[in-house]
XYZ file of C-alpha atoms in Angstrom:
675
model
C 118.498 123.022 32.135
C 121.312 122.918 30.170
C 121.241 125.227 27.623
C 122.301 123.229 24.378
C 125.259 125.507 23.365
C 128.732 125.770 23.971
C 130.004 128.217 26.493
C 134.078 129.410 25.784
C 135.565 130.671 28.669
C 134.032 131.187 31.630
C 130.219 132.328 32.028
C 130.807 136.194 32.929
C 128.703 136.604 35.842
C 131.028 138.012 38.028
C 128.805 139.614 40.024
C 126.694 136.614 40.793
C 129.746 134.570 41.645
C 131.321 136.333 44.238
C 129.199 135.415 47.072
C 128.516 138.513 49.304
C 130.301 139.222 53.231
C 128.839 137.629 55.776
C 128.287 140.273 58.533
C 130.326 138.348 61.023
C 133.857 136.607 60.295
C 134.698 133.077 60.138
C 137.118 131.466 63.391
C 136.652 135.042 64.774
C 134.863 135.025 67.931
C 134.058 137.490 70.548
C 135.376 136.554 74.102
C 132.258 137.840 75.718
C 129.668 136.127 73.729
C 131.155 133.447 74.812
C 131.580 134.384 78.235
C 127.944 135.762 78.281
C 125.260 134.105 80.543
C 122.002 135.121 79.164
C 120.373 137.268 76.317
C 118.349 140.213 76.761
C 116.158 138.900 74.321
C 114.840 136.048 76.024
C 116.594 135.817 79.378
C 115.668 132.155 80.055
C 116.033 130.598 76.467
C 118.330 127.645 76.411
C 120.057 128.613 73.424
C 119.779 131.068 70.967
C 120.938 132.361 67.432
C 123.258 134.790 67.392
C 123.775 134.790 63.523
C 122.645 132.739 60.780
C 123.746 134.254 57.870
C 123.053 132.570 54.023
C 124.332 133.142 50.328
C 123.056 131.807 47.458
C 124.846 132.510 43.713
C 124.594 130.984 40.455
C 126.657 129.589 37.561
C 127.315 127.886 35.028
C 128.878 124.211 34.840
C 129.881 122.592 31.579
C 128.710 119.406 32.413
C 125.366 120.308 34.421
C 124.320 123.969 32.825
C 123.273 126.297 35.376
C 124.153 125.444 39.056
C 123.536 127.250 42.655
C 125.721 127.521 45.052
C 124.175 127.713 48.877
C 126.969 128.863 51.556
C 126.145 129.037 55.405
C 127.434 130.086 58.183
C 125.848 130.248 61.328
C 126.584 130.704 65.363
C 124.097 129.939 68.412
C 124.752 129.883 72.066
C 124.353 127.574 74.180
C 122.677 128.260 78.062
C 121.464 125.401 79.655
C 121.373 121.988 79.495
C 118.181 121.655 77.528
C 120.314 123.910 75.339
C 122.978 121.243 74.185
C 120.200 119.742 71.323
C 121.657 122.689 69.108
C 124.682 121.228 69.022
C 123.603 118.978 66.278
C 122.971 119.800 62.541
C 121.273 118.169 59.892
C 121.809 119.235 55.990
C 119.664 117.727 53.908
C 120.373 117.235 50.183
C 118.669 115.376 46.906
C 119.621 113.522 44.685
C 118.056 111.885 41.228
C 119.111 109.324 38.895
C 122.652 110.649 37.947
C 122.741 114.269 38.844
C 122.573 115.021 43.256
C 123.411 117.991 45.037
C 126.466 118.226 47.079
C 127.451 119.004 50.195
C 131.084 120.454 50.661
C 133.453 122.733 52.886
C 132.372 121.771 56.114
C 134.018 123.530 59.391
C 133.318 124.569 62.462
C 134.428 125.277 65.669
C 133.403 124.601 69.933
C 133.991 128.267 71.711
C 134.087 127.423 75.885
C 135.181 129.057 78.924
C 137.841 127.333 80.497
C 139.672 128.302 83.676
C 138.580 131.707 83.015
C 139.897 131.667 79.462
C 138.332 130.889 76.621
C 139.357 127.870 74.342
C 138.150 126.936 70.978
C 138.393 123.817 69.657
C 137.312 122.030 65.844
C 134.844 120.038 63.626
C 136.598 116.986 63.147
C 135.258 114.083 60.431
C 134.748 112.003 62.717
C 132.129 113.815 63.587
C 129.950 113.954 60.310
C 127.899 111.377 58.690
C 126.413 111.035 55.537
C 122.651 109.188 55.706
C 120.250 107.492 53.547
C 116.526 109.640 54.579
C 114.373 108.331 51.227
C 115.238 106.793 48.070
C 115.793 110.432 46.767
C 117.180 112.091 50.366
C 120.063 112.194 52.037
C 121.389 113.713 55.169
C 124.142 114.879 56.498
C 124.317 114.409 60.001
C 126.893 116.844 62.650
C 127.226 116.425 66.130
C 129.400 119.208 67.033
C 131.837 117.875 70.334
C 132.842 119.455 73.304
C 129.232 121.468 73.240
C 128.484 122.642 76.902
C 126.529 125.002 78.868
C 128.218 128.287 78.026
C 128.998 127.478 74.187
C 129.439 129.224 71.272
C 128.809 126.725 68.315
C 129.835 128.041 65.305
C 129.075 126.224 61.880
C 129.687 126.699 58.270
C 129.659 124.616 54.893
C 128.517 125.211 51.277
C 125.580 122.917 48.839
C 125.932 123.021 45.001
C 123.162 121.536 43.550
C 122.193 121.749 39.509
C 118.528 121.755 40.942
C 117.717 124.983 39.916
C 113.826 124.283 41.258
C 114.736 123.433 44.697
C 116.592 126.663 45.834
C 116.845 127.225 49.457
C 114.488 128.123 51.618
C 115.804 130.350 53.974
C 114.101 130.141 58.202
C 114.665 133.451 59.395
C 112.902 132.203 62.763
C 113.462 128.980 64.715
C 111.914 127.356 68.107
C 115.122 129.087 70.023
C 115.335 133.010 69.693
C 117.129 134.763 66.470
C 119.861 137.725 67.166
C 120.451 138.508 63.720
C 119.489 136.213 60.509
C 120.762 137.851 56.781
C 119.551 135.737 54.098
C 121.251 137.046 50.448
C 120.863 135.814 46.506
C 121.126 136.837 42.833
C 119.320 135.698 40.587
C 119.779 136.227 36.454
C 117.216 137.156 34.416
C 117.631 133.434 32.605
C 115.349 132.145 36.249
C 111.696 133.214 36.952
C 111.093 132.807 40.825
C 107.983 133.508 42.553
C 108.897 134.655 46.265
C 106.763 133.273 48.882
C 106.578 134.729 52.154
C 105.378 133.349 56.044
C 105.421 134.492 59.426
C 104.985 137.301 61.105
C 107.878 138.816 61.967
C 108.681 142.401 59.862
C 112.528 142.482 58.055
C 114.855 144.859 59.255
C 116.452 145.195 55.730
C 114.381 144.131 52.008
C 116.346 145.242 49.673
C 116.125 144.465 45.897
C 118.569 145.933 43.293
C 119.456 145.165 39.763
C 123.459 144.500 38.162
C 124.270 143.594 34.737
C 127.064 141.577 32.775
C 127.371 140.190 29.795
C 127.181 136.146 28.471
C 129.889 134.981 25.498
C 128.693 132.208 23.278
C 129.954 130.454 21.134
C 128.128 128.107 18.721
C 129.776 125.384 16.514
C 128.309 124.852 12.699
C 129.444 122.437 10.580
C 128.682 122.113 6.581
C 129.540 119.823 4.152
C 129.152 116.402 3.252
C 132.705 114.727 2.706
C 134.487 117.669 3.675
C 132.941 118.573 6.786
C 134.184 122.032 7.643
C 133.510 123.205 11.242
C 132.943 127.099 11.727
C 131.863 128.790 15.363
C 130.081 131.927 15.235
C 130.394 133.713 18.342
C 127.153 136.089 20.293
C 127.599 138.089 23.145
C 124.642 139.036 25.473
C 123.680 141.596 27.663
C 122.171 139.957 30.877
C 120.135 141.691 34.020
C 119.718 139.739 37.495
C 118.359 141.355 40.349
C 120.205 140.999 43.880
C 117.844 140.579 47.300
C 119.141 140.720 50.698
C 116.593 140.671 53.928
C 117.603 140.912 57.554
C 115.920 139.907 60.434
C 116.626 141.004 63.870
C 115.573 140.300 67.419
C 113.330 137.320 66.440
C 111.764 135.612 68.771
C 111.896 132.379 69.470
C 108.360 130.306 67.390
C 106.210 128.866 70.924
C 104.182 126.059 70.220
C 100.981 125.766 71.444
C 98.551 123.706 71.446
C 96.132 122.711 68.146
C 98.336 123.694 65.231
C 98.245 122.144 62.274
C 101.662 122.232 60.965
C 104.519 125.123 62.712
C 106.486 125.111 59.503
C 102.898 126.926 57.628
C 103.637 130.116 60.436
C 107.396 130.659 60.515
C 108.520 133.268 59.582
C 110.590 132.268 56.064
C 110.997 133.145 52.410
C 110.730 129.791 49.718
C 111.372 130.142 46.192
C 109.002 128.459 43.017
C 110.511 128.322 39.574
C 107.454 130.090 37.587
C 109.905 129.433 34.516
C 112.970 130.016 32.330
C 113.244 132.890 29.557
C 117.010 131.998 28.139
C 119.144 133.824 24.820
C 117.536 132.562 21.721
C 114.577 130.560 23.563
C 111.024 131.078 23.987
C 110.044 131.489 27.331
C 109.494 128.086 29.098
C 107.013 128.414 32.359
C 107.227 125.214 34.588
C 104.925 126.635 37.018
C 101.261 126.010 34.436
C 97.527 126.435 35.733
C 95.619 124.342 37.732
C 94.377 123.229 34.582
C 97.588 122.323 32.497
C 98.856 120.702 36.162
C 95.640 118.412 36.343
C 96.565 117.651 32.312
C 100.022 116.670 33.619
C 98.719 114.006 36.453
C 96.227 112.759 34.450
C 98.522 111.619 31.758
C 101.902 110.602 33.972
C 102.314 107.125 33.871
C 102.701 106.650 38.142
C 99.142 108.700 38.157
C 96.931 108.687 35.377
C 97.473 105.973 33.899
C 98.747 103.362 37.097
C 94.870 103.717 37.805
C 93.901 101.499 34.624
C 94.769 98.979 35.235
C 92.979 96.340 38.128
C 93.196 93.023 36.496
C 95.079 91.937 39.674
C 91.700 92.062 41.831
C 89.420 90.553 39.054
C 87.827 88.073 41.100
C 87.436 90.500 43.969
C 85.820 93.106 42.205
C 83.538 89.788 40.381
C 82.252 89.589 44.089
C 81.963 93.308 45.173
C 80.223 93.258 42.224
C 77.631 90.559 42.341
C 76.421 92.977 45.555
C 73.271 95.234 44.679
C 73.587 98.284 47.745
C 76.174 101.141 46.185
C 76.770 101.977 49.602
C 77.790 98.168 50.373
C 79.800 98.186 47.026
C 82.082 100.806 48.684
C 82.303 99.812 52.030
C 83.668 96.469 50.636
C 85.919 97.380 48.541
C 87.369 99.935 50.732
C 87.727 97.272 53.684
C 89.323 95.339 51.436
C 92.034 97.555 50.624
C 92.208 98.035 53.714
C 92.757 94.361 55.255
C 94.394 93.812 52.575
C 97.307 96.244 52.604
C 100.073 98.169 55.091
C 100.541 101.298 54.451
C 104.206 101.371 54.890
C 103.834 105.549 56.388
C 105.162 107.185 53.577
C 103.078 110.076 51.938
C 103.711 110.347 48.417
C 101.216 111.990 45.398
C 102.723 108.990 42.644
C 102.836 104.873 42.852
C 105.734 104.091 43.514
C 106.238 101.167 41.489
C 103.215 99.580 39.996
C 99.579 99.251 41.836
C 99.542 95.345 40.652
C 103.809 95.291 43.137
C 102.222 97.002 45.494
C 98.882 94.490 46.152
C 101.080 91.604 45.299
C 104.019 93.084 48.066
C 100.903 94.088 50.378
C 102.182 96.595 51.225
C 102.317 100.854 50.442
C 102.379 104.329 50.048
C 99.071 106.302 50.466
C 99.392 106.962 47.031
C 99.476 102.797 46.138
C 96.662 102.388 48.381
C 94.382 104.594 47.846
C 94.663 104.342 44.227
C 94.021 101.032 44.509
C 90.307 102.303 45.528
C 90.142 104.435 42.997
C 90.804 101.828 40.010
C 88.737 99.374 41.790
C 85.652 102.070 42.168
C 85.933 102.713 38.421
C 85.982 99.414 37.486
C 82.830 98.799 39.446
C 81.231 101.481 37.577
C 81.725 104.407 40.143
C 82.548 108.228 39.718
C 86.061 108.012 41.505
C 88.884 110.209 41.049
C 92.083 110.893 43.072
C 91.955 113.651 44.988
C 95.908 115.688 45.743
C 96.433 116.504 49.377
C 98.449 118.538 52.066
C 98.366 116.660 54.571
C 98.765 118.906 57.843
C 102.280 117.883 59.076
C 103.057 119.223 55.394
C 101.588 122.771 55.327
C 98.707 124.005 53.689
C 98.118 125.193 49.907
C 98.140 128.201 48.219
C 95.456 128.319 45.817
C 97.094 130.928 44.263
C 100.099 129.088 42.812
C 99.888 125.630 40.830
C 102.702 123.668 41.682
C 102.810 120.097 42.253
C 105.121 120.236 45.151
C 102.666 121.422 47.406
C 100.915 117.947 47.290
C 102.191 114.866 49.082
C 99.785 112.530 49.067
C 96.746 110.925 47.963
C 92.977 110.175 48.769
C 89.912 108.916 46.393
C 86.798 110.242 46.102
C 83.654 108.544 44.851
C 80.572 110.352 43.458
C 77.017 108.907 44.328
C 74.006 110.947 43.555
C 75.010 114.878 44.858
C 77.183 113.781 47.092
C 81.099 113.744 47.648
C 82.310 110.919 49.781
C 86.434 111.070 50.547
C 88.043 107.417 51.389
C 90.783 106.352 52.937
C 92.456 102.997 52.823
C 96.159 104.179 54.526
C 94.544 102.658 58.090
C 92.664 99.078 58.480
C 90.431 100.489 61.372
C 89.474 103.972 60.009
C 85.485 103.622 58.812
C 84.480 104.044 55.818
C 84.171 107.593 54.695
C 85.850 109.104 57.481
C 89.654 110.674 56.889
C 92.715 110.212 59.060
C 92.829 113.425 60.805
C 96.534 114.281 59.354
C 94.350 114.466 56.149
C 92.201 117.658 57.321
C 93.825 120.241 55.694
C 91.465 122.882 53.845
C 91.140 121.589 50.517
C 92.726 119.331 48.166
C 92.683 118.940 44.306
C 90.638 116.616 43.195
C 92.404 114.946 39.145
C 89.428 114.195 36.744
C 88.843 114.446 33.138
C 85.632 115.428 33.622
C 85.232 117.411 36.884
C 88.564 118.779 38.357
C 89.014 120.942 41.003
C 88.929 122.246 44.840
C 87.305 119.953 47.249
C 86.814 120.579 50.889
C 88.503 118.202 53.396
C 85.904 118.524 56.046
C 85.230 116.272 58.410
C 82.741 113.681 58.425
C 82.116 113.181 61.993
C 83.846 114.689 65.064
C 85.296 113.644 68.430
C 82.704 112.833 70.901
C 83.109 111.637 74.247
C 80.331 110.665 76.857
C 81.722 109.787 80.812
C 79.071 108.908 83.131
C 79.988 108.136 86.585
C 77.941 106.994 89.833
C 80.222 108.024 92.941
C 79.604 107.339 96.582
C 81.124 109.634 99.114
C 82.829 108.623 102.466
C 82.453 110.696 105.626
C 86.153 110.045 105.789
C 86.595 111.305 102.408
C 86.933 108.340 100.438
C 85.182 107.877 96.711
C 84.436 104.614 94.544
C 81.820 104.025 92.617
C 81.451 102.489 88.201
C 82.105 105.372 85.484
C 80.809 104.641 82.120
C 83.011 105.532 78.955
C 81.645 105.998 75.788
C 83.855 107.137 72.470
C 82.236 108.383 69.542
C 83.929 109.472 66.014
C 86.848 110.179 65.754
C 87.600 109.409 69.579
C 85.447 105.778 68.623
C 88.187 105.066 65.950
C 91.111 105.684 68.028
C 89.965 103.713 71.084
C 88.861 101.058 69.146
C 92.397 100.672 67.271
C 94.046 101.290 70.024
C 92.623 98.588 72.404
C 93.258 95.996 69.309
C 96.377 96.937 68.727
C 97.862 97.044 72.081
C 95.345 94.410 73.421
C 93.521 94.423 76.774
C 96.105 94.248 79.402
C 98.440 97.107 77.563
C 95.579 99.153 77.162
C 94.126 99.151 80.299
C 97.416 99.993 82.093
C 97.805 102.918 79.410
C 94.587 104.005 80.857
C 95.671 104.222 84.145
C 99.093 105.775 83.890
C 96.750 108.415 82.377
C 94.572 108.581 84.720
C 97.112 108.006 87.997
C 94.501 109.410 90.412
C 92.306 106.817 90.269
C 92.881 103.221 91.857
C 90.843 101.080 88.883
C 89.502 97.791 90.868
C 87.918 96.219 87.417
C 87.272 97.256 83.817
C 85.370 96.044 81.154
C 85.203 96.695 77.283
C 83.380 96.527 74.058
C 85.751 93.852 72.239
C 83.342 92.882 69.117
C 82.341 96.230 67.830
C 83.459 97.663 65.045
C 85.462 101.125 64.698
C 82.363 102.411 63.147
C 80.653 102.116 66.437
C 81.037 103.672 69.758
C 83.627 102.255 72.213
C 82.702 101.430 75.078
C 83.968 100.662 78.447
C 83.288 99.997 82.030
C 85.718 100.849 85.101
C 85.142 100.044 88.979
C 87.267 103.149 90.574
C 88.384 104.464 93.535
C 89.622 108.322 94.055
C 91.181 108.793 97.408
C 92.950 112.499 96.302
C 90.118 114.420 95.216
C 88.437 115.654 98.648
C 89.346 117.476 101.916
C 88.198 116.388 105.362
C 87.877 117.766 108.040
C 85.538 117.458 111.726
C 82.127 117.705 110.330
C 83.203 119.562 106.357
C 83.450 117.829 102.912
C 85.396 120.147 100.495
C 85.621 118.616 96.636
C 85.758 119.664 93.411
C 82.539 119.255 91.775
C 84.505 117.799 88.814
C 86.970 115.878 90.334
C 89.283 117.711 88.521
C 87.997 116.038 84.515
C 87.026 118.480 82.927
C 89.288 121.146 82.375
C 92.116 121.721 85.021
C 94.342 124.119 82.711
C 94.109 126.662 80.069
C 95.596 125.124 76.948
C 96.440 128.967 75.698
C 99.152 130.826 77.603
C 100.547 133.150 75.422
C 99.099 136.811 75.083
C 99.229 136.831 71.253
C 99.346 134.385 69.349
C 99.729 134.820 65.950
C 98.642 131.964 63.755
C 95.512 129.869 64.171
C 94.193 127.375 66.639
C 93.436 124.274 64.420
C 91.021 121.459 66.206
C 91.112 119.493 62.988
C 87.477 118.405 63.723
C 84.571 119.109 66.121
C 84.646 118.358 70.059
C 82.336 117.516 72.274
C 82.476 115.803 75.186
C 79.852 115.114 77.980
C 80.205 114.612 81.849
C 77.555 113.323 83.994
C 78.684 112.807 87.863
C 75.757 111.666 90.299
C 77.577 111.600 93.883
C 76.059 109.807 96.826
C 76.501 111.896 100.113
C 77.726 110.687 103.363
C 74.895 109.505 105.955
C 74.595 112.829 108.023
C 75.532 114.655 105.649
C 73.673 117.721 103.281
C 75.154 120.144 100.931
C 76.408 123.566 102.057
C 77.880 125.481 99.504
C 77.715 124.459 95.800
C 78.855 126.582 92.751
C 76.115 128.119 90.047
C 74.953 126.760 87.526
C 76.289 128.576 84.593
C 76.426 128.972 80.243
C 79.913 130.158 78.769
C 79.386 131.023 75.197
C 81.680 132.500 72.503
C 79.908 134.887 69.842
C 77.859 132.458 67.623
C 77.969 129.392 69.878
C 81.729 128.687 68.088
C 82.514 126.984 71.618
C 80.237 126.164 74.470
C 80.493 125.112 78.184
C 77.300 124.226 80.429
C 77.427 123.309 83.722
C 74.465 122.658 85.387
C 74.243 121.351 89.471
C 71.033 119.999 91.389
C 69.851 118.367 94.188
C 67.577 115.686 92.269
C 67.020 113.396 95.431
C 67.805 113.668 98.877
C 71.486 112.405 99.651
C 72.601 112.862 95.938
C 73.721 115.942 94.276
C 74.628 115.811 90.342
C 76.637 117.949 87.829
C 76.269 117.776 84.441
C 78.608 119.701 81.878
C 79.215 119.575 78.246
C 82.011 121.150 76.515
C 81.668 121.868 72.667
C 83.881 123.300 69.898
C 81.913 123.774 67.392
C 83.530 124.962 64.664
C 87.541 123.961 63.751
C 89.498 126.648 63.291
C 90.359 129.870 65.613
C 92.223 132.674 63.633
C 94.149 135.159 65.206
C 91.651 137.403 66.094
C 89.473 135.344 67.717
C 92.586 134.211 69.863
C 91.964 136.719 72.667
C 88.028 135.514 73.127
C 89.101 131.682 73.085
C 91.852 132.252 75.333
C 89.010 133.800 77.589
C 86.716 131.429 76.758
C 89.219 128.825 78.248
C 89.981 130.764 81.327
C 86.360 131.201 82.121
C 85.572 127.132 81.619
C 88.759 126.427 84.234
C 87.354 128.505 86.600
C 84.397 127.413 86.858
C 85.720 123.705 87.131
C 87.922 124.914 89.690
C 85.019 125.799 91.820
C 84.148 123.078 95.519
C 81.346 122.208 96.929
C 81.305 122.129 100.630
C 79.264 119.589 102.109
C 78.084 119.734 106.177
C 78.116 117.573 108.563
C 73.665 118.040 110.424
C 74.035 118.559 113.862
C 73.407 115.931 115.901
C 75.254 113.014 114.112
């Protein structure tokens, strides 16, 4: 973004260049903070952020143009052994071609109490490392020395960046509590940013002030052909700038519970997206366009729309597939060809890394490489196929109001067949055709197309389904033995097939036994020959020795043997982010108990149906005595929608509590008199 002008002297943005003073003085520590053994914000915390201060300012560099400087000062108090990990820091920085961000002025101290006195250790160069992480990202990694239980860690550094679009994101919240988090940024009028807030903790301070100054710019003019004459024009431009300051106080730790797609979506933070620039004597230049302009840019990009126009590297394979008469068969054959030929390198990308030909020859590539080959092949076969830009669950949710390409980090393929649109992914050779990995099930994706661009719902095409059938014999001494027949379908079937094929039968069994260590498994059998789109089936011969309590004439046992739900995964009183399962869930449990001779049923739980409003979650429990000497328990647990918003959390938690309580109820068997 270097202005095509010669700047004489400094760009006189004095109020922008001078960093704001932090709320604490680096290197000067209050002894009471070092001696503190807990903090009232969270007395049980392993560590706590005492102060986190950041400040971003802009200045002009004669070589690079406008750059920004970000300075940070952070203090962390460690209370427990588990809190020692907060003595490690990672500072990522970006580089592209000859330009790169630079991390400098790294300083640190560690404060401890030794024999009643506060000591101060200095961070040395030997504790600072520079590592490459990806092609364009590196990271400074810092391991603070002498960190102990009770230490206070203090770190400051500066990041200088020529990438104005990559303005620092500031997090006010972490997985440990934060006493004071403050961020300041002063933005010249030349840069138009969209401020994007997330999280639920209110700001104690939210200030916005205006400032002003001027810029002196001298332009060079040359006239004549033989006797070149150089003259200079000097212009003065007034400018405006906006100073922002946000402060959050007493921010609780972000408590991560089960079923959350991306915690980063719900942390309290602010990030900046460059919408456009407005330099002197130049028209406004937009960087954030519309979805239509973004669609066009991807179509014309050499690593996207242009990249999928070549399919010569799979010409012979496409000829064979094209001779098939069934369209579904053609689609499945192409996807399986790509899945079996290509190995995913575990990288999500929205652009092709090199060329599709090279990826095919190397037999390895990113999510974009693999799924763009599917799109290219389907088009060559005559199908209406297009790439779909997505944001994976770990990357975060999409904000549809902002046409920003950086919201996406991966690609899947789509193909239209009649009035149906099928989504495809080739990164996992064990994945059934037409089923998306759970990592991609994240709201909506943007279909890049000349004729039909737009949003596509990333809905699961199947559910996670498991069926447990047990036939158990109860002995009078409290022993239990029998068989377990297990069937897994949909996502559960796919993951079981995959685990068995990758681990092998012996390791798969060892892991199963480890996860069910209250069972003694004497024999097992798996269906090896079924494909991942078919149900997975396993049969086990089992013994239980710890689930029954036997007295002189009574036997007590849990009717579900603790296999359904023995603990509520939701423990927070209030959850400030959605519950996201990814796909619907159904689990069916059938227990058939053969009672010991001479015993009858003294007491059983009542059958019950538990459900949330509109049956979005249900639990049906039925217990019956169908035949003499037998007891049958059948339970079905279902989650019928994939996402529950915060206002539904209380009801969902109550539903789980009721289910846990029902599953904990006991069956009582009594020995008949005279036996």
